[in-house]
Coordinates of C-alpha atoms in Angstrom, one line a residue:
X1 CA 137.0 96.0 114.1
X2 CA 134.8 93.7 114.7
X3 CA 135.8 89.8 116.2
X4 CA 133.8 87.0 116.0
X5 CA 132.5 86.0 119.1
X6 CA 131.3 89.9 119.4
X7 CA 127.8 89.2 119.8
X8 CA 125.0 91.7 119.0
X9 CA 124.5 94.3 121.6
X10 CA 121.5 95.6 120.2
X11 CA 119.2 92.5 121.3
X12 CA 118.9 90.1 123.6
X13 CA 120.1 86.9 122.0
X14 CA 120.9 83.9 123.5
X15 CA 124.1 82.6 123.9
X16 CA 122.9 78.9 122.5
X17 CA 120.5 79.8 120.3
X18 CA 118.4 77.1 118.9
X19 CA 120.7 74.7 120.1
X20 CA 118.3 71.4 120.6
X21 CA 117.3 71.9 117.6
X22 CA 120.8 72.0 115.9
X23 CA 122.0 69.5 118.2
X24 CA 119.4 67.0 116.3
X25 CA 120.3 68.3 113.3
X26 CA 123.8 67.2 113.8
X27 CA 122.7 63.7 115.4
X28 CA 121.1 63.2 112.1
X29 CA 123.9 64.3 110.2
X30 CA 126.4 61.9 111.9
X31 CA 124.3 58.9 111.5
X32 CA 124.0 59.8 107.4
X33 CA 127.3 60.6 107.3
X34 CA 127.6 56.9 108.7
X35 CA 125.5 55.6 106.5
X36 CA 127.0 57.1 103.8
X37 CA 130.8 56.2 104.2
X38 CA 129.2 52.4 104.5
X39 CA 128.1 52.8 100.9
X40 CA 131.5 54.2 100.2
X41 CA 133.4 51.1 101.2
X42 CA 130.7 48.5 99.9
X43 CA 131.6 50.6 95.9
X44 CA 134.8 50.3 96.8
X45 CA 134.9 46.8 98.1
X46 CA 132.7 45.6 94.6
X47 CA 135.3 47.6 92.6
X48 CA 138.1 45.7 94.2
X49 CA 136.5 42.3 93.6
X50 CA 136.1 41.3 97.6
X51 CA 132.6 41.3 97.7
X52 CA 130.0 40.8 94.4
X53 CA 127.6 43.7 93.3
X54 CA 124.8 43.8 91.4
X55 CA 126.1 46.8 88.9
X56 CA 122.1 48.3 88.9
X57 CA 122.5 48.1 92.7
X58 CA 126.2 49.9 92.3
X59 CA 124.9 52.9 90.8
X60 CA 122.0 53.2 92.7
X61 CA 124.5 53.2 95.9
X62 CA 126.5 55.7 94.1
X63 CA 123.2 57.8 93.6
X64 CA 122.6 57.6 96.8
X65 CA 125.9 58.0 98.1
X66 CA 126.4 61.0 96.7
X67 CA 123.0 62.9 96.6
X68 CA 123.4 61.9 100.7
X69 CA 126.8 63.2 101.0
X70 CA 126.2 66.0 99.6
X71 CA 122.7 66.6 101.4
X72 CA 124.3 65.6 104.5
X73 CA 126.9 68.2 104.3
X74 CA 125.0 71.0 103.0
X75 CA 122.7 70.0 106.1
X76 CA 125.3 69.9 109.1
X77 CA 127.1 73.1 107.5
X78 CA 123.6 75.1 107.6
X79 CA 123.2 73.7 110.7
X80 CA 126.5 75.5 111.7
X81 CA 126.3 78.3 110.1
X82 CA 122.9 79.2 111.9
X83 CA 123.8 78.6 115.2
X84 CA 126.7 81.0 115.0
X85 CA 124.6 83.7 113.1
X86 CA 121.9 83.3 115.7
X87 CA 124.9 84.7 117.9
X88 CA 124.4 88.2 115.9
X89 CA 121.1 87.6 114.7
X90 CA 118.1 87.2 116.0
X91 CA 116.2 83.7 114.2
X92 CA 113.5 82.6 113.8
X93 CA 113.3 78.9 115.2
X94 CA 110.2 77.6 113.6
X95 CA 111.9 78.7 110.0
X96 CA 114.7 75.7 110.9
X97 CA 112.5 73.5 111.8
X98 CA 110.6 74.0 108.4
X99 CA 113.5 74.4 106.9
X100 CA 114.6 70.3 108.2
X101 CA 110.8 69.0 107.7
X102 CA 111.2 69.8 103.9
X103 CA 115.1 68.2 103.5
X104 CA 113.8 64.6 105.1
X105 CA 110.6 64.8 102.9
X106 CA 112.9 65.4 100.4
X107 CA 115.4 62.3 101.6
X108 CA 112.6 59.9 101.8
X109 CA 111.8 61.0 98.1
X110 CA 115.0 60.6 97.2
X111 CA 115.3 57.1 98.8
X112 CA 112.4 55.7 97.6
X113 CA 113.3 56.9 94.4
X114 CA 116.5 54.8 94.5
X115 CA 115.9 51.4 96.4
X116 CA 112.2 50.9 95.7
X117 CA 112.2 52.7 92.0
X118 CA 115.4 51.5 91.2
X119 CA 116.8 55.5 89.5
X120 CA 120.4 55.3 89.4
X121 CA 120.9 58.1 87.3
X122 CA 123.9 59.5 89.5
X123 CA 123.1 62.5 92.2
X124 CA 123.7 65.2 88.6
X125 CA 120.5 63.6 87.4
X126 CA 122.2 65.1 84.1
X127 CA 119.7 65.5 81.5
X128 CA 118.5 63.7 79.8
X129 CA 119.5 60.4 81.2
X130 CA 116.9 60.5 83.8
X131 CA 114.2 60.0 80.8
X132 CA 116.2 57.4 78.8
X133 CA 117.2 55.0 81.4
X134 CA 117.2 52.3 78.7
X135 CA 114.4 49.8 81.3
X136 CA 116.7 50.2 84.2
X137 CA 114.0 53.0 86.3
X138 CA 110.5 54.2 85.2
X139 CA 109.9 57.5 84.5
X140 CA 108.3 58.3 88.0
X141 CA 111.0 57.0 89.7
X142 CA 112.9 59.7 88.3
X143 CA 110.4 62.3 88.8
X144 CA 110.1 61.5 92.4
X145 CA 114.0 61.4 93.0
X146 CA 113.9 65.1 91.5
X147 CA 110.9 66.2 93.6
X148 CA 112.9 65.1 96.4
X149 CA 115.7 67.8 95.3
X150 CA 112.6 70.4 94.6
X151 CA 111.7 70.0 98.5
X152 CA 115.2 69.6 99.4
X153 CA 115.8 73.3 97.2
X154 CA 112.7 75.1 98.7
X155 CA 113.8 74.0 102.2
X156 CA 116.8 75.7 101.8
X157 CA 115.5 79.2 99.7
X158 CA 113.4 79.2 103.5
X159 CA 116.5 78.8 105.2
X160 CA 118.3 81.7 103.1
X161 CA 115.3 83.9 103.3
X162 CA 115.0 83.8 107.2
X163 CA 119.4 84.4 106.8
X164 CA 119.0 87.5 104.7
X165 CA 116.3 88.9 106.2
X166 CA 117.7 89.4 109.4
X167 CA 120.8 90.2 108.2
X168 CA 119.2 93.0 106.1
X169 CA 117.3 93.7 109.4
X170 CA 120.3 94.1 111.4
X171 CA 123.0 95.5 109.0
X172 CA 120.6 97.9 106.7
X173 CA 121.5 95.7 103.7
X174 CA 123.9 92.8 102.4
X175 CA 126.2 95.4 101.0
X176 CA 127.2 96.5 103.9
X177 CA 127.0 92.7 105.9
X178 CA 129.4 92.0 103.0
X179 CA 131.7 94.2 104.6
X180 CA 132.0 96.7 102.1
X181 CA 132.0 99.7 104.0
X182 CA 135.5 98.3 105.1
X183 CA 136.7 97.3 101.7
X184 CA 136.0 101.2 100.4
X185 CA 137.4 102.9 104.0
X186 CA 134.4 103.9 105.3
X187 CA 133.6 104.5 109.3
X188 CA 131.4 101.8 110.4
X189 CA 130.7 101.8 114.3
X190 CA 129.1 98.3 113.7
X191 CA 130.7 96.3 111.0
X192 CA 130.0 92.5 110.6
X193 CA 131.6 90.0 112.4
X194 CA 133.0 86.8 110.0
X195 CA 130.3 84.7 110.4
X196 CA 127.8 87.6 109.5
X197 CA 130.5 88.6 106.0
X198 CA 130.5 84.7 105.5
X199 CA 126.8 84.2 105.7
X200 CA 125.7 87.4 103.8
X201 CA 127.7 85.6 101.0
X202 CA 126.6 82.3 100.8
X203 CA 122.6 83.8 101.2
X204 CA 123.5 85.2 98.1
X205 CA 125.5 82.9 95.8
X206 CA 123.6 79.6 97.0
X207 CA 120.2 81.4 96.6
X208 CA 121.5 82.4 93.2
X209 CA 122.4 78.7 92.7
X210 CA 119.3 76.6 94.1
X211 CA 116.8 78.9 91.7
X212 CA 118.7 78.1 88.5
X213 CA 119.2 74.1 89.9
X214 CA 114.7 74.5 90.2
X215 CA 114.6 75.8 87.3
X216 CA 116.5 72.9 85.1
X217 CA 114.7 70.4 87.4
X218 CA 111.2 71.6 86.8
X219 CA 112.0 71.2 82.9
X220 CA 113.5 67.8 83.2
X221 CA 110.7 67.3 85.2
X222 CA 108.1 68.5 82.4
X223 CA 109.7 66.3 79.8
X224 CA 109.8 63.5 81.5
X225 CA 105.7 64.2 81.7
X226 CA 105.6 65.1 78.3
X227 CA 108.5 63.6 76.0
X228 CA 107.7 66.1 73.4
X229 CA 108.8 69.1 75.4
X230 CA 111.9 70.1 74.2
X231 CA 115.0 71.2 76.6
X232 CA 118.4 72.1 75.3
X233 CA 120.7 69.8 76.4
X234 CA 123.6 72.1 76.6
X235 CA 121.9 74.5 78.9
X236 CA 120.5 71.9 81.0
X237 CA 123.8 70.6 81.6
X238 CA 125.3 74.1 82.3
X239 CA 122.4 74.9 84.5
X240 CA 123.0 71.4 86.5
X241 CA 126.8 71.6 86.9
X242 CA 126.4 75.6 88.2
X243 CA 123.7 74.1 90.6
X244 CA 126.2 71.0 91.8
X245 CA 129.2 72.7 92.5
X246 CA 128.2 76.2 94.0
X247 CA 126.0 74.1 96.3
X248 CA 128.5 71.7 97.5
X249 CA 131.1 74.7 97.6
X250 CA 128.4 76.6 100.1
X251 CA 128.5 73.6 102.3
X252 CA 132.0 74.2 102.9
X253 CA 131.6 77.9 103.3
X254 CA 128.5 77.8 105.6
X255 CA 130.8 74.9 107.9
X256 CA 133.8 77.4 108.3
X257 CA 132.3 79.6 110.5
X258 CA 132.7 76.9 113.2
X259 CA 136.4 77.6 112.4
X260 CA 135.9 81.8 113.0
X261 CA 133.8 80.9 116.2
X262 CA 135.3 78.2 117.7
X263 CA 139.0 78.5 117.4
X264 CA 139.3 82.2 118.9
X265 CA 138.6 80.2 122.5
X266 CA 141.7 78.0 122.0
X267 CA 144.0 80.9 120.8
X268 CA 143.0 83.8 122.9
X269 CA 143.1 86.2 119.5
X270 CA 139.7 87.2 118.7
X271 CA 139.3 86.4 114.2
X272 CA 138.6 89.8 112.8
X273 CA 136.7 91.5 110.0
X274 CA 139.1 93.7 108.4
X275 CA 139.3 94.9 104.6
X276 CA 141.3 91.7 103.8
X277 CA 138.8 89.4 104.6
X278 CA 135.9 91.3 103.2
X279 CA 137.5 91.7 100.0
X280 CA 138.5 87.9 100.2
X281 CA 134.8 86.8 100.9
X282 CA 133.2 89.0 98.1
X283 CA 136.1 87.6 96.0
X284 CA 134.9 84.3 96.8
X285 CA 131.6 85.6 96.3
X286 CA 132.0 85.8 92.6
X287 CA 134.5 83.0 92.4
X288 CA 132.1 80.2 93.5
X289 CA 129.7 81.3 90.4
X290 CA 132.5 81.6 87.6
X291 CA 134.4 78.3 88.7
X292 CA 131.6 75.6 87.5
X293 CA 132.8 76.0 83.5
X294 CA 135.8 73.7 84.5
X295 CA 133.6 70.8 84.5
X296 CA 132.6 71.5 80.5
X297 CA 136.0 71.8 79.6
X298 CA 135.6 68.9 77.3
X299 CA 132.1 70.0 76.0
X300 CA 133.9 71.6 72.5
X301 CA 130.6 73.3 71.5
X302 CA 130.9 75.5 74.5
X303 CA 131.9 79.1 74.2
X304 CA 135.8 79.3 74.4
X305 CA 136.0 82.0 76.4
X306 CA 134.1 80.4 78.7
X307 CA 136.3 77.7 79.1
X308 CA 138.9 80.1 78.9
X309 CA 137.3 81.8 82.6
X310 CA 136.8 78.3 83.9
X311 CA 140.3 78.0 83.5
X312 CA 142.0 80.8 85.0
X313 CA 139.3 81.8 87.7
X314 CA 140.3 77.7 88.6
X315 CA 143.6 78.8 89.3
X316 CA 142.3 81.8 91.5
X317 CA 140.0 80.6 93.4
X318 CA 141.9 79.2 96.0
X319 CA 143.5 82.5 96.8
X320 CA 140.9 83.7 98.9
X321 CA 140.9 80.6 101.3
X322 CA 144.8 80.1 101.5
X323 CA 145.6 83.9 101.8
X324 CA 142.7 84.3 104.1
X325 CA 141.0 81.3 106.0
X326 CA 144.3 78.7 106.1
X327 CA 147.1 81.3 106.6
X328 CA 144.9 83.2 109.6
X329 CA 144.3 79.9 110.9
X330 CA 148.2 78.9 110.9
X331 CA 148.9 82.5 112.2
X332 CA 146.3 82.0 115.6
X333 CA 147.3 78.5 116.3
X334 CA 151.3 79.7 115.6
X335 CA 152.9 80.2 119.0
X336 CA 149.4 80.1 120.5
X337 CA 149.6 77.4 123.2
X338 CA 146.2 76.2 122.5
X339 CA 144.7 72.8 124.3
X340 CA 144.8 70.0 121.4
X341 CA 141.5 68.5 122.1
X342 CA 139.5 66.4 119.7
X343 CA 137.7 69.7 118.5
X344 CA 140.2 72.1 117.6
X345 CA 142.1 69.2 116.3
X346 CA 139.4 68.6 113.5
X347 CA 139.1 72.1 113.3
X348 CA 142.6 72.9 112.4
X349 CA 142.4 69.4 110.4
X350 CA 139.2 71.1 108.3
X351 CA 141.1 73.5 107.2
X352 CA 144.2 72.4 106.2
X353 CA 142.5 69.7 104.4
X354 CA 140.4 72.0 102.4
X355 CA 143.4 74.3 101.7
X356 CA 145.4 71.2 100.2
X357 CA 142.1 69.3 98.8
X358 CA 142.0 73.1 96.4
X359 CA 145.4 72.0 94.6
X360 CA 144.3 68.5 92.7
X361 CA 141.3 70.7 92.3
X362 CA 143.3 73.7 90.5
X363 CA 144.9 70.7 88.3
X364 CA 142.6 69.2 87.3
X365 CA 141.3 72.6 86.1
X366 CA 144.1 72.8 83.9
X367 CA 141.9 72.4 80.1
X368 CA 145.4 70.2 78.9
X369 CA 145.0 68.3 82.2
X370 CA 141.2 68.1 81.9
X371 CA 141.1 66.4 78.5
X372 CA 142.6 63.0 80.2
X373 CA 142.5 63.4 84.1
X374 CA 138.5 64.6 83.8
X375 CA 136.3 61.4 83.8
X376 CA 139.3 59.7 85.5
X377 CA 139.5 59.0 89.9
X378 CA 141.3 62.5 90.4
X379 CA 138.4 64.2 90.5
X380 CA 136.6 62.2 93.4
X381 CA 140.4 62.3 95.0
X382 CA 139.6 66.3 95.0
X383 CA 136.2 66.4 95.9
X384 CA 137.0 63.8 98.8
X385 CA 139.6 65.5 100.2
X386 CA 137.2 68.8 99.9
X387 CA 134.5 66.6 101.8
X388 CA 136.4 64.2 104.1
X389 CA 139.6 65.9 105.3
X390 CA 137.4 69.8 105.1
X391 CA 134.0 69.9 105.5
X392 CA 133.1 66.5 107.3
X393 CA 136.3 67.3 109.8
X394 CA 134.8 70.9 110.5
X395 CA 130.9 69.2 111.1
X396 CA 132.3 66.8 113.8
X397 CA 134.4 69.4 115.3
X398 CA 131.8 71.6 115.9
X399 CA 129.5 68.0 116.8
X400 CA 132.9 67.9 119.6
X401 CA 132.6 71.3 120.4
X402 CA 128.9 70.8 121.1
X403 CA 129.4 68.5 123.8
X404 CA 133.1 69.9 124.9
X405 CA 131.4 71.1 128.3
X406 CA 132.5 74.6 129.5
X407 CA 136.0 73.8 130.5
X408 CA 139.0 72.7 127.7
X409 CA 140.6 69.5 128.6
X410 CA 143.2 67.7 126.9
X411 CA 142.2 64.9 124.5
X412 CA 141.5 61.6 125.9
X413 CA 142.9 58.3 125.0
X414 CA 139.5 56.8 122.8
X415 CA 139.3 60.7 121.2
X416 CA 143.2 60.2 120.2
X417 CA 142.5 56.6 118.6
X418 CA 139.1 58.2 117.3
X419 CA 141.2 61.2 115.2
X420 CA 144.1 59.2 114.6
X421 CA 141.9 56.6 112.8
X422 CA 139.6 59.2 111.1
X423 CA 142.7 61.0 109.2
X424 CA 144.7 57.7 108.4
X425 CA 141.9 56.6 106.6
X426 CA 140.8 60.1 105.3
X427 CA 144.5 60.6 103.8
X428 CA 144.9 57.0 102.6
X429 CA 141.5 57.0 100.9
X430 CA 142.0 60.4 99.2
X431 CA 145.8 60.0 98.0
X432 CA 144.3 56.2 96.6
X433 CA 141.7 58.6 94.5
X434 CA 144.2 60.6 93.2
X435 CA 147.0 57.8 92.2
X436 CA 144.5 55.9 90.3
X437 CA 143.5 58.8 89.0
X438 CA 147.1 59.5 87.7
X439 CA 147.0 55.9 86.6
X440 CA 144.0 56.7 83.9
X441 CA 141.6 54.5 86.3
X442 CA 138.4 55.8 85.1
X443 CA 135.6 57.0 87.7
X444 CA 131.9 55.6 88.0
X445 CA 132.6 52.1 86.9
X446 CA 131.0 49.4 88.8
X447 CA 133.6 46.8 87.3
X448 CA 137.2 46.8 87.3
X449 CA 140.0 45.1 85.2
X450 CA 142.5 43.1 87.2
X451 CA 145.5 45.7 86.9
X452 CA 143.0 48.2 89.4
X453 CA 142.2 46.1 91.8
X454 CA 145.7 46.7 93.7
X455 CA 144.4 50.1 93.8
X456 CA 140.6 49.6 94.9
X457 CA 141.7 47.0 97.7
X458 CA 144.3 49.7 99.2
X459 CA 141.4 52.5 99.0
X460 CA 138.7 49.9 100.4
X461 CA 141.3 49.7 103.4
X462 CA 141.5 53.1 104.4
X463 CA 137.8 53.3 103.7
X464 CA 137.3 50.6 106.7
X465 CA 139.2 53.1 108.9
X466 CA 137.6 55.9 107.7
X467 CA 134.4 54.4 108.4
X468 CA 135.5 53.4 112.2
X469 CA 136.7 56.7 112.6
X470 CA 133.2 58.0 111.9
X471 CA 131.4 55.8 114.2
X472 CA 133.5 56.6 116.9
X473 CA 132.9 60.7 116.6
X474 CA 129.2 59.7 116.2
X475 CA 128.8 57.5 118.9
X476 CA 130.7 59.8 121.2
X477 CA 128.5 62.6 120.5
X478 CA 125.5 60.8 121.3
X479 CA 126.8 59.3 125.0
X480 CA 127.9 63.1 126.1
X481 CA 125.1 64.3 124.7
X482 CA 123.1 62.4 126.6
X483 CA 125.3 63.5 129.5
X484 CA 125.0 66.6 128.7
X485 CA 121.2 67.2 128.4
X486 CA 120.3 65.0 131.4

């Protein structure tokens, strides 16, 4: 077995590898994460009638909101996930730094794109409203939001390439960093830790994911040159939604490997590689990439049997996280006597929140549930409580973790009122989502009837804690890192 804080004894790799580089990674994560959740609440302040918003600026915030929420935590969980491989594998620093240099080139893009072109097409850019904008954007606004993606995707296909080449390096192939000599009982003297299984994975599936999201882009981005060169609309949408949701998925997945890394310090049990979890990952593996057809559940021209898949793998693709991620976790911290600091509280936060954000999810996967709950707030109420209570929760726990020092304390007073705030107004927001979404509220409008505002003010509310929360863990960060580096 192999644990996974077992570092590679082959090499000589450092036991921080790359770390001011991921450190600044995170910085500028926090801050867009900031950023972001300010765009949130201004929505969802317009929505509730407290404050008055253009609605050409609303959906250009809700562009950018979330092409930068999803960026921002694809970015802070690659950012993770390469700072635990580079405890197995040996990296190559200047391909992260590339690999950053190409995502902001690709933010300013995107940001111009937005506030000086005026594209609010949403971050799907589903084709082909990015071409038929009906006066609100010119065409090159919308060309130069998807170039921002194209940098943004080549960035990352650097990233992957550097992953899986050293993982090939080190492990003879991803078959075996997959752990599948384990899965088919076969002596391995070296087999990969979590992190390693994990990564080999998401190099995979997310590689898989970013070519087909190119290749879409570079032919909305040819008829938006030439308006006589035909796409089918049906494929392009396919080809977007598979792009959308197995990259926000791998942000999730690349983030959890904090979880492996970090929480075997606090419980004294190292997390193993065993045949369970290899299966579970490879399951997951395949899962990711068959999920997507829920969102066309309501396109009646698809394939039945495609919906059919979307439908049941829905309902099974939350086995591998609850039977394997979420139960380990409650087993280590079970009976443990692990220090409740600010990090492994997020930590163990993260992943409960992404176990229970996966049941609206399943739900709403449901095709006789789809038909009505679909275009309704449920599904940001999932997706949220994926983002906010999961992913977001595991990026400042590891930002914690990162300035923790080398000794575990107990959590201070302003770290208590910090977390505290952060999941009031993470829960709150979320559970607002998912009653208006029971209500029949619809999603993406920039004006409400009366009978919703109840609901928007309550969710704008949480959103102002939410927000506070943020800036807290941000602004923490920064001081100890200061501290820390000095």
């Amino acid at each position: 077995m192999s644990t996974a804080s077992e570092p590679f004894a082959g090499k000589s790799i450092a036991a921080e590898p790359q770390t001011g580089a991921v450190k600044l990674t995170m910085i500028l994560s926090g801050v867009v994460f900031a950023l972001m959740m300010v765009f949130g609440l201004i929505m969802r302040a317009a929505q509730g009638q407290w404050i008055e918003v253009d609605p050409a600026l609303f959906y250009q915030l809700l562009t950018a909101h979330g092409a930068g929420m999803v960026g921002t935590a694809a970015l802070s969980g690659a950012a993770i996930m390469w700072y635990f491989c580079g405890r197995h594998i040996v990296l190559t620093a200047v391909i992260f730094w590339a690999f950053l240099a190409l995502f902001l080139l690709g933010v300013v893009l995107i940001l111009g794109s937005i506030f000086i072109g005026g594209y609010g097409g949403a971050w799907t850019f589903l084709f082909p409203l990015p071409a038929m904008s009906g006066g609100a954007w010119e065409a090159d606004a919308a060309a130069t939001f998807m170039l921002g993606y194209v940098s943004i995707g080549i960035g990352f296909l650097l990233y992957y390439l550097e992953l899986g080449r050293q993982i090939h390096a080190r492990y003879g192939n991803l078959v075996r960093a997959l752990g599948w000599n384990l899965i088919l009982g076969r002596e391995d003297d070296n087999p990969p830790p979590p992190t390693i299984v994990a990564a080999a994975a998401v190099t995979i599936f997310n590689s898989i994911g970013i070519i087909l999201g190119a290749a879409v882009l570079v032919a909305s981005l040819v008829h938006l040159l030439v308006p006589g060169f035909e796409v089918n609309a049906l494929l392009a949408k396919n080809l977007i939604y598979f792009f959308g949701h197995v990259f926000i998925n791998a942000s999730i997945y690349m983030a959890v490997t904090a979880v492996y890394e970090i929480l075997p310090e606090y419980t004294g049990k190292p997390w193993k590689t065993n045949r369970l979890f290899a299966i579970a990952w490879n399951a997951v593996l395949i899962f990711v990439m068959a999920v997507y057809w829920h969102h066309l559940l309501q396109d009646v021209v698809m394939p039945p049997w495609m919906l059919v898949v979307g439908q049941l793998v829905s309902y099974f693709s939350g086995i591998p996280l609850i039977a394997v991620t979420a139960f380990s976790a409650f087993l280590y911290v079970r009976g443990s006597k692990m220090t409740w600091d600010l990090t492994s509280s997020l930590l163990v936060l993260s992943v409960a929140g992404w176990a229970v954000g996966s049941i609206p999810a399943s739900i709403d996967g449901m095709i006789s549930v789809n038909k009505v709950m679909h275009n309704t707030m449920w599904v940001p109420g999932h997706f949220h409580t994926y983002l906010l209570l999961g992913e977001v929760a595991m990026a400042f726990g590891f930002m914690a973790w990162l300035v923790r020092g080398k000794t575990i304390a107990q959590m201070s007073g302003l770290d208590r009122v910090a977390f505290v705030t952060y999941l009031a107004g993470a829960a709150g927001f979320v559970t607002v989502f998912l009653f208006s979404g029971a209500a029949s509220i619809p999603r993406r409008w920039a004006v409400h009837y009366e009978e919703w505002l109840t609901h928007d003010r309550i969710g704008t509310l949480f959103s102002v804690l939410v927000v506070l929360g943020t800036l807290l863990f941000v602004l923490r960060f920064v001081l100890r890192l200061g501290r820390s580096d000095s």
